[in-house]
XYZ file of C-alpha atoms in Angstrom:
430
model
C 0.000 0.000 0.000
C 1.315 3.459 -0.956
C 0.813 5.921 1.928
C 2.245 8.847 0.014
C -1.047 10.583 -0.846
C -1.294 13.677 -2.982
C -3.440 16.613 -1.944
C -6.693 17.172 -3.823
C -6.708 20.238 -6.077
C -10.319 20.966 -5.028
C -10.360 21.069 -1.219
C -6.754 20.767 -0.014
C -7.581 17.386 1.493
C -6.314 13.942 0.466
C -7.431 12.145 -2.653
C -8.909 9.263 -0.645
C -11.157 11.696 1.248
C -9.403 11.479 4.608
C -8.518 14.521 6.669
C -5.002 15.917 6.148
C -4.592 15.834 9.941
C -5.054 12.075 10.156
C -1.973 9.918 10.611
C -1.491 7.759 7.490
C -1.688 4.017 7.967
C 1.722 2.323 8.185
C 3.174 0.724 5.103
C 2.688 -3.050 5.116
C 6.016 -4.745 5.641
C 6.911 -6.992 2.746
C 7.299 -10.655 3.592
C 10.634 -11.774 2.176
C 11.112 -15.533 1.872
C 14.084 -17.660 0.891
C 13.334 -20.976 -0.773
C 15.838 -23.688 -1.649
C 14.681 -26.295 -4.144
C 15.922 -29.745 -3.128
C 14.315 -32.586 -5.037
C 15.212 -36.102 -3.933
C 15.611 -37.498 -7.440
C 18.982 -36.013 -8.443
C 20.399 -38.071 -11.321
C 24.015 -36.864 -11.286
C 24.669 -37.417 -7.554
C 21.978 -39.344 -5.612
C 20.581 -37.236 -2.732
C 23.212 -34.645 -3.585
C 21.512 -31.927 -1.553
C 22.199 -33.656 1.774
C 25.493 -35.332 0.927
C 28.204 -34.112 3.363
C 30.547 -31.517 1.884
C 33.479 -30.820 4.228
C 31.439 -32.595 6.919
C 28.298 -30.483 6.439
C 25.245 -31.425 4.324
C 25.383 -29.474 1.065
C 22.041 -27.901 1.927
C 23.427 -26.644 5.250
C 25.918 -24.239 3.685
C 23.267 -22.089 2.004
C 20.763 -22.414 4.857
C 23.319 -21.006 7.291
C 24.148 -18.117 4.958
C 20.452 -17.333 4.539
C 19.762 -17.422 8.282
C 22.757 -15.261 9.202
C 21.896 -12.650 6.579
C 18.924 -11.748 8.825
C 17.059 -10.565 5.721
C 14.319 -13.190 5.562
C 10.967 -13.457 7.310
C 10.923 -17.155 6.508
C 13.375 -19.706 5.096
C 12.041 -22.762 3.271
C 13.238 -25.935 1.622
C 10.965 -27.277 -1.104
C 11.351 -31.038 -1.348
C 9.617 -34.322 -2.018
C 11.963 -36.469 0.109
C 11.702 -37.401 3.806
C 15.463 -37.436 4.473
C 15.909 -33.988 2.925
C 13.022 -32.730 5.053
C 14.752 -33.984 8.228
C 18.027 -32.256 7.358
C 16.236 -29.028 6.420
C 14.408 -28.923 9.748
C 17.636 -29.627 11.644
C 18.991 -26.385 10.162
C 15.902 -24.455 11.232
C 14.203 -24.256 7.837
C 10.501 -24.699 7.180
C 9.574 -27.373 4.675
C 7.292 -27.059 1.673
C 6.281 -30.522 0.505
C 5.997 -30.056 -3.216
C 3.399 -31.961 -5.209
C 4.179 -34.843 -7.544
C 3.302 -32.555 -10.428
C 6.439 -30.463 -9.852
C 8.670 -33.333 -8.654
C 9.242 -34.979 -12.014
C 12.527 -35.032 -13.917
C 10.967 -32.658 -16.452
C 9.703 -30.170 -13.816
C 11.239 -26.700 -13.912
C 12.367 -24.503 -11.042
C 9.834 -21.883 -12.116
C 6.947 -24.369 -11.808
C 8.051 -25.322 -8.307
C 8.446 -21.714 -7.185
C 5.040 -20.838 -8.628
C 3.450 -23.662 -6.611
C 5.255 -22.453 -3.474
C 3.937 -18.909 -3.929
C 0.401 -20.152 -4.568
C 0.583 -22.089 -1.288
C 2.091 -19.106 0.599
C 0.015 -16.062 -0.238
C 1.758 -13.851 2.349
C 5.114 -13.938 0.522
C 5.809 -10.693 -1.384
C 9.463 -11.134 -2.383
C 11.094 -14.488 -3.021
C 14.763 -15.411 -3.123
C 15.442 -18.722 -4.815
C 18.827 -19.946 -3.521
C 20.557 -22.865 -5.210
C 21.572 -25.640 -2.807
C 24.592 -26.335 -5.012
C 26.256 -22.974 -4.222
C 28.093 -23.725 -0.951
C 30.335 -20.632 -1.019
C 27.414 -18.227 -0.704
C 27.833 -15.630 2.076
C 25.239 -13.616 4.033
C 26.747 -10.393 2.671
C 25.920 -11.487 -0.901
C 22.255 -11.900 -0.038
C 22.116 -8.670 1.957
C 23.546 -6.527 -0.826
C 21.446 -8.162 -3.548
C 18.166 -7.965 -1.611
C 18.628 -4.260 -0.947
C 18.474 -3.665 -4.690
C 14.847 -4.849 -4.618
C 13.761 -3.825 -1.115
C 15.350 -0.362 -1.104
C 16.113 0.291 -4.749
C 14.103 0.636 -7.920
C 14.462 -2.960 -9.118
C 11.902 -5.753 -9.427
C 14.399 -8.595 -9.810
C 18.083 -9.334 -9.291
C 20.196 -12.394 -9.983
C 23.783 -13.448 -9.300
C 26.508 -13.397 -11.920
C 30.233 -14.025 -12.124
C 32.752 -12.338 -14.428
C 34.651 -14.602 -16.789
C 37.479 -13.909 -19.182
C 36.807 -16.580 -21.785
C 36.828 -16.255 -25.544
C 33.860 -17.858 -27.307
C 33.788 -19.434 -30.780
C 30.892 -20.788 -32.837
C 30.289 -24.508 -32.655
C 30.865 -26.611 -35.771
C 29.158 -29.955 -36.048
C 31.422 -32.978 -36.361
C 32.136 -33.864 -39.991
C 31.242 -30.406 -41.270
C 33.565 -28.420 -43.549
C 32.379 -25.139 -42.015
C 34.861 -22.914 -40.258
C 34.416 -21.680 -36.734
C 34.180 -17.942 -36.072
C 34.946 -15.837 -33.006
C 31.931 -14.562 -31.074
C 33.423 -12.106 -28.623
C 36.883 -11.195 -29.874
C 38.915 -10.073 -32.839
C 41.793 -12.612 -33.184
C 43.896 -9.912 -34.872
C 43.552 -7.745 -31.769
C 43.500 -10.405 -29.086
C 43.406 -8.496 -25.776
C 45.403 -9.275 -22.667
C 43.317 -10.386 -19.700
C 44.132 -7.230 -17.747
C 42.995 -5.074 -20.683
C 39.612 -6.798 -21.068
C 36.676 -6.448 -18.689
C 35.416 -9.924 -19.521
C 31.738 -10.907 -19.630
C 29.045 -11.534 -17.022
C 27.562 -15.009 -16.765
C 24.705 -16.242 -14.595
C 26.201 -18.476 -11.928
C 22.871 -19.716 -10.555
C 23.578 -18.945 -6.899
C 20.327 -17.040 -6.387
C 17.420 -15.303 -8.103
C 15.381 -12.629 -6.291
C 12.127 -11.186 -7.565
C 8.748 -9.820 -6.604
C 5.825 -12.191 -6.334
C 3.869 -10.847 -9.307
C 6.725 -11.533 -11.734
C 6.359 -15.275 -11.155
C 2.574 -15.479 -10.933
C 1.615 -12.915 -13.584
C 4.516 -12.997 -16.043
C 5.882 -16.495 -15.447
C 9.525 -15.524 -14.940
C 12.135 -14.763 -12.285
C 13.934 -12.084 -14.275
C 11.775 -9.203 -15.440
C 10.452 -5.735 -14.766
C 13.350 -3.518 -13.764
C 16.054 -6.171 -13.659
C 19.650 -5.970 -12.445
C 22.420 -8.312 -11.351
C 24.694 -8.845 -8.371
C 28.279 -9.730 -9.229
C 29.908 -12.398 -7.049
C 33.642 -12.943 -6.755
C 34.948 -15.931 -8.771
C 36.160 -17.715 -5.627
C 32.599 -17.729 -4.257
C 31.072 -18.914 -7.519
C 30.952 -22.693 -7.032
C 28.420 -25.074 -8.542
C 28.158 -28.839 -8.144
C 26.504 -31.011 -10.782
C 28.523 -34.212 -11.035
C 30.780 -36.293 -8.796
C 33.972 -34.878 -10.288
C 32.977 -31.434 -8.954
C 32.818 -32.673 -5.369
C 36.513 -32.773 -4.308
C 37.160 -29.431 -6.007
C 34.155 -27.879 -4.281
C 35.250 -29.310 -0.920
C 38.639 -27.614 -1.159
C 37.024 -24.376 -2.307
C 34.446 -24.333 0.494
C 37.092 -24.979 3.155
C 38.845 -21.843 1.988
C 36.014 -19.574 0.859
C 32.806 -20.965 2.404
C 30.787 -19.203 5.093
C 31.432 -20.810 8.487
C 29.007 -18.889 10.658
C 29.750 -16.552 13.536
C 31.649 -18.933 15.762
C 30.618 -20.289 19.163
C 31.605 -19.561 22.760
C 30.061 -22.553 24.514
C 30.119 -26.275 23.733
C 28.176 -29.092 25.357
C 29.760 -32.524 25.081
C 28.020 -35.816 25.810
C 30.666 -37.943 27.500
C 29.276 -41.397 26.714
C 29.775 -42.242 23.048
C 31.761 -39.064 22.274
C 34.557 -38.673 24.814
C 34.378 -42.422 25.467
C 33.544 -45.293 23.152
C 30.658 -46.361 25.374
C 32.427 -49.441 26.694
C 32.682 -50.235 30.421
C 35.767 -52.249 31.428
C 35.495 -54.640 34.375
C 38.599 -55.484 36.414
C 39.314 -58.409 38.762
C 38.871 -56.011 41.676
C 35.324 -55.319 40.410
C 36.111 -51.679 39.654
C 34.459 -50.265 36.564
C 36.497 -48.102 34.205
C 36.219 -46.347 30.862
C 38.876 -45.271 28.384
C 39.478 -41.746 27.078
C 41.666 -41.050 24.043
C 44.458 -38.524 24.571
C 43.658 -36.932 21.213
C 40.201 -36.103 22.516
C 41.440 -34.506 25.732
C 43.871 -32.502 23.596
C 40.875 -31.360 21.546
C 39.182 -30.058 24.704
C 42.301 -28.109 25.646
C 42.395 -26.594 22.151
C 38.839 -25.335 22.583
C 39.529 -23.940 26.045
C 42.639 -22.170 24.781
C 40.491 -20.421 22.178
C 37.980 -19.268 24.822
C 35.337 -21.898 24.073
C 33.815 -23.080 27.338
C 33.282 -26.862 27.320
C 30.622 -28.459 29.551
C 30.599 -32.250 29.892
C 27.211 -33.968 30.014
C 26.698 -37.193 31.959
C 23.372 -38.978 32.093
C 21.896 -39.390 35.569
C 21.120 -42.999 34.617
C 24.770 -43.757 33.815
C 25.979 -44.983 37.208
C 29.525 -45.654 36.025
C 30.184 -42.167 34.627
C 28.151 -40.534 37.394
C 30.639 -41.946 39.884
C 33.538 -40.452 37.941
C 32.543 -36.784 37.797
C 35.512 -35.625 39.887
C 37.928 -37.625 37.757
C 36.404 -36.124 34.609
C 36.758 -32.607 36.032
C 40.394 -33.215 36.949
C 41.164 -34.813 33.593
C 39.589 -32.127 31.409
C 39.228 -29.020 33.576
C 35.570 -28.834 32.488
C 32.351 -28.427 34.404
C 30.347 -31.672 34.536
C 26.544 -31.523 34.320
C 24.200 -34.345 35.248
C 21.368 -34.453 32.717
C 18.298 -36.476 31.869
C 18.353 -39.037 29.093
C 17.058 -36.260 26.800
C 19.288 -33.353 27.896
C 17.445 -30.421 26.289
C 15.376 -29.532 29.386
C 18.555 -29.338 31.512
C 20.604 -27.407 28.954
C 18.053 -24.780 27.916
C 18.201 -22.902 31.275
C 22.018 -22.778 31.016
C 21.850 -21.243 27.527
C 19.344 -18.664 28.751
C 21.344 -17.861 31.887
C 24.429 -17.152 29.804
C 22.280 -14.936 27.536
C 23.179 -16.912 24.438
C 21.198 -18.026 21.432
C 21.435 -21.637 20.327
C 23.279 -20.477 17.216
C 26.132 -19.411 19.543
C 26.359 -22.934 20.994
C 28.072 -26.107 19.823
C 26.807 -29.544 20.796
C 28.302 -32.999 20.325
C 26.125 -36.017 21.008
C 25.897 -39.631 19.971
C 22.328 -40.823 20.517
C 18.827 -40.262 19.161
C 17.991 -38.563 22.493
C 20.480 -35.817 21.561
C 18.553 -34.924 18.396
C 16.781 -31.838 19.789
C 20.043 -30.244 20.902
C 21.848 -31.303 17.732
C 19.149 -29.629 15.638
C 19.114 -26.384 17.613
C 22.848 -25.821 18.054
C 24.650 -23.506 15.670
C 27.345 -26.153 15.316
C 26.614 -29.783 16.094
C 28.480 -33.003 15.520
C 28.241 -36.748 15.964
C 30.826 -39.542 15.769
C 30.893 -41.758 12.705
C 29.212 -44.608 14.623
C 26.213 -42.540 15.779
C 22.721 -43.831 14.848
C 20.951 -42.463 11.778
C 18.550 -40.307 13.823
C 21.446 -38.422 15.414
C 23.315 -38.126 12.110
C 20.251 -36.599 10.426
C 19.891 -34.029 13.217
C 23.586 -33.063 13.303
C 25.306 -30.540 11.068
C 28.673 -32.337 11.033
C 29.442 -36.057 10.900
C 32.939 -37.072 11.971
C 35.029 -39.584 10.075
C 36.133 -41.182 13.370
C 34.098 -43.067 15.945
C 33.349 -42.115 19.538
C 36.288 -42.379 21.904
C 38.759 -42.770 19.023
C 39.477 -39.156 18.124
C 36.039 -37.939 16.956
C 35.978 -35.203 19.589
C 39.354 -33.878 18.455
C 38.074 -33.872 14.870
C 34.933 -31.941 15.816
C 36.967 -29.529 17.964
C 39.158 -28.737 14.955
C 36.009 -28.151 12.900
C 34.627 -25.771 15.545
C 37.883 -23.834 15.737
C 38.225 -23.655 11.955
C 34.763 -22.166 11.710
C 35.478 -19.741 14.531
C 38.713 -18.543 12.942
C 37.094 -18.235 9.534
C 34.215 -16.270 11.069
C 36.696 -13.793 12.578
C 38.428 -13.383 9.228
C 35.132 -12.879 7.400
C 33.961 -10.287 9.926
C 37.233 -8.429 9.379
C 36.744 -8.515 5.608
C 33.151 -7.288 5.981
C 34.381 -4.315 8.032
C 36.980 -3.498 5.387
C 34.297 -3.718 2.691
C 31.963 -1.353 4.570
C 34.777 1.165 5.130
C 35.887 1.122 1.509
C 32.436 1.169 -0.056
């Protein structure tokens, strides 16, 4: 609704007949939604959208960037697959169960987005983010969305600049000659003397609702682009892309804001879950030195680690003092499902769950694994815990998995610091 009303030429009032002294009604806030299309029937890489990339489901990279951009009123994953739905919910996304009509191999993204908008009438602006773009950052989405929300544009899409010379295709067996399409071979420019060309990289498409429903397109009206840096322009279609993308995301991916508190379930994470019986009838458990070193690494980097021991675990419950002395950590006694005991601690420390890391190993840990900003499970954790976690270790519980997850937490924390520094430099310069 436009509240900027012009005065009537006849009576000095407002065109809608209201008194000029009345306060105009507030402008309706636009509902901005992000939607990631994640069909279960990927042909190139089966269930590609939830396959771990650098330990994190592919879908998780873009969901975290979308959430931390703080630009969206709602974040959705459109899928037809139960396992994808579980992963999406573990990252805090809402799920749109698409119909069979738009879940076929021949279905287009536009058809799926149109169905989503028809089912969600409150959405005014939609941002379609590709799950296969794991190097997307919150800053990319912020800057691009402002072009529509604050600027004159109806749609914006992501591009990358490439310096590649194009030639016409000649069919095999033909005597035709190929011809240059974007250069003069007699005046072949140096890379530094040529601006290159802009190509869609598919990371995201943003547009107003009516473009999709009334015109049947994502790019239209007053349209512009957002240029992404080449190092952030990553797409994954086939298996051969995976190792390259993994190295790229470890260097250029968005790792979140870092955490200051980590909860660690002792049984199955710090230990392998075994109880050793001696001739003297004393129970004992084993703890790997690599894992205790991982705890010290976290503490050194100002991450507080709290050990969780189930009240029903009589063996570990009798060892709380030994655990404190061994690790220098606080030990909490919790119920079998620890969420109700942990929530008050998070609130008392005035933290959000996104500022918390959690490592668990059982289905009962699923609630905390889903809520935590960073969460991990050992390689031998059950499927329910794996689906709820954001990182799956290569090692099993009690055999170095904690050290592996600690390194992951610290890598993300360090990367977050570096990215925050770069964002400050960008704001100062531009």
